[in-house]
Amino acid sequence: MGALPDYRWRMAPDGLATRRQLRALGLRPGGQDVVAELQRPRRRRGPLVAYLYRIDRAKPVRPMTPGRAAALAKAMAARRTCPNCLRDAGYCIPRSLGVCVPCSDLDTESAA
């Protein structure tokens, strides 16, 4: 993507937006190609890069259907359910632990 125009952070022209900015406007890229790059310099590493899309070519976000809402609810319930005690933890279980915090605390106490 070296042939794309580059813009510095906060210097992009009007009419271009990142994916997040499009989403905040209720839009999506809609299959259009990236038209430019936005680069944010960093001190000790390479710059952060965000891709820019044309707002006038963006399409509206597709509405949530009942089937998609049900699938999303099922997936989130699976992320909240502890595989050890099979209870809903009320939060997404950390992947680093693999179980809810109380079960993790019990595992560390029994190992010590």
Tab-separated table of C-alpha atoms in Angstrom:
chain	number	residue	atom	x	y	z
A	1	MET	CA	0.000	0.000	0.000
A	2	GLY	CA	2.927	2.335	-0.585
A	3	ALA	CA	1.108	4.148	-3.413
A	4	LEU	CA	-1.481	5.577	-1.028
A	5	PRO	CA	-1.248	9.185	0.147
A	6	ASP	CA	-0.031	9.560	3.730
A	7	TYR	CA	-1.398	12.110	6.176
A	8	ARG	CA	-0.039	13.041	9.575
A	9	TRP	CA	-2.111	12.560	12.710
A	10	ARG	CA	-5.121	14.941	12.769
A	11	MET	CA	-4.244	16.292	9.313
A	12	ALA	CA	-6.564	14.186	7.148
A	13	PRO	CA	-8.752	16.166	4.737
A	14	ASP	CA	-12.509	16.415	5.142
A	15	GLY	CA	-14.465	13.605	3.553
A	16	LEU	CA	-12.159	10.828	4.791
A	17	ALA	CA	-12.660	8.772	7.935
A	18	THR	CA	-11.305	5.697	9.709
A	19	ARG	CA	-13.443	2.622	10.350
A	20	ARG	CA	-14.166	3.753	13.892
A	21	GLN	CA	-15.164	7.208	12.738
A	22	LEU	CA	-17.450	5.683	10.114
A	23	ARG	CA	-19.019	3.455	12.741
A	24	ALA	CA	-19.668	6.458	15.000
A	25	LEU	CA	-21.540	8.009	12.060
A	26	GLY	CA	-23.584	4.822	11.597
A	27	LEU	CA	-21.690	3.863	8.436
A	28	ARG	CA	-19.392	1.082	7.201
A	29	PRO	CA	-16.801	1.037	4.379
A	30	GLY	CA	-19.121	-1.104	2.254
A	31	GLY	CA	-16.455	-2.838	0.161
A	32	GLN	CA	-14.622	0.282	-0.980
A	33	ASP	CA	-10.853	0.304	-1.176
A	34	VAL	CA	-8.615	2.213	1.215
A	35	VAL	CA	-7.916	5.686	-0.221
A	36	ALA	CA	-5.229	6.968	2.191
A	37	GLU	CA	-3.239	6.240	5.338
A	38	LEU	CA	-3.154	8.210	8.541
A	39	GLN	CA	0.140	7.945	10.446
A	40	ARG	CA	0.689	8.766	14.098
A	41	PRO	CA	4.396	8.981	14.972
A	42	ARG	CA	5.814	7.228	18.026
A	43	ARG	CA	9.160	7.750	19.711
A	44	ARG	CA	10.870	4.383	19.731
A	45	ARG	CA	8.797	2.359	17.290
A	46	GLY	CA	7.306	2.723	13.848
A	47	PRO	CA	4.255	4.927	13.375
A	48	LEU	CA	0.737	3.753	14.080
A	49	VAL	CA	-1.195	3.480	10.828
A	50	ALA	CA	-4.943	3.851	10.297
A	51	TYR	CA	-6.596	3.442	6.923
A	52	LEU	CA	-8.946	6.106	5.616
A	53	TYR	CA	-12.132	5.604	3.594
A	54	ARG	CA	-14.332	8.047	1.702
A	55	ILE	CA	-17.425	9.033	3.663
A	56	ASP	CA	-19.521	9.668	0.543
A	57	ARG	CA	-19.013	6.072	-0.634
A	58	ALA	CA	-19.736	4.511	2.776
A	59	LYS	CA	-22.906	2.503	3.273
A	60	PRO	CA	-25.212	2.426	6.297
A	61	VAL	CA	-24.557	-0.180	8.981
A	62	ARG	CA	-26.721	-3.243	8.512
A	63	PRO	CA	-29.403	-3.544	11.192
A	64	MET	CA	-29.183	-6.238	13.859
A	65	THR	CA	-31.467	-9.136	12.961
A	66	PRO	CA	-33.110	-11.346	15.603
A	67	GLY	CA	-30.917	-14.292	14.560
A	68	ARG	CA	-27.699	-12.266	14.872
A	69	ALA	CA	-28.826	-10.892	18.244
A	70	ALA	CA	-29.514	-14.424	19.505
A	71	ALA	CA	-26.130	-15.670	18.272
A	72	LEU	CA	-24.354	-12.744	19.929
A	73	ALA	CA	-26.181	-13.344	23.220
A	74	LYS	CA	-25.247	-17.049	23.111
A	75	ALA	CA	-21.576	-16.243	22.420
A	76	MET	CA	-21.415	-13.719	25.264
A	77	ALA	CA	-23.061	-16.198	27.654
A	78	ALA	CA	-20.385	-18.748	26.726
A	79	ARG	CA	-17.641	-16.210	27.520
A	80	ARG	CA	-19.193	-15.540	30.945
A	81	THR	CA	-19.765	-19.183	31.943
A	82	CYS	CA	-16.992	-20.751	34.017
A	83	PRO	CA	-16.024	-24.205	32.696
A	84	ASN	CA	-15.061	-25.296	36.216
A	85	CYS	CA	-18.137	-24.397	38.298
A	86	LEU	CA	-20.552	-23.867	35.357
A	87	ARG	CA	-21.887	-20.601	36.824
A	88	ASP	CA	-22.394	-17.286	35.062
A	89	ALA	CA	-19.578	-15.123	36.426
A	90	GLY	CA	-21.291	-11.872	35.414
A	91	TYR	CA	-18.192	-10.802	33.447
A	92	CYS	CA	-16.127	-12.197	30.588
A	93	ILE	CA	-13.753	-14.790	32.035
A	94	PRO	CA	-10.101	-13.816	31.452
A	95	ARG	CA	-8.419	-16.078	28.923
A	96	SER	CA	-5.250	-15.963	31.011
A	97	LEU	CA	-7.083	-17.705	33.874
A	98	GLY	CA	-9.475	-19.900	31.896
A	99	VAL	CA	-11.858	-20.003	34.865
A	100	CYS	CA	-13.676	-17.437	37.005
A	101	VAL	CA	-11.670	-15.569	39.646
A	102	PRO	CA	-13.050	-17.540	42.653
A	103	CYS	CA	-12.173	-20.859	40.969
A	104	SER	CA	-8.746	-19.486	40.088
A	105	ASP	CA	-8.183	-18.464	43.706
A	106	LEU	CA	-9.153	-21.969	44.855
A	107	ASP	CA	-6.699	-23.503	42.362
A	108	THR	CA	-3.813	-21.316	43.556
A	109	GLU	CA	-4.574	-22.030	47.232
A	110	SER	CA	-4.665	-25.787	46.671
A	111	ALA	CA	-1.418	-25.690	44.674
A	112	ALA	CA	0.447	-23.801	47.439
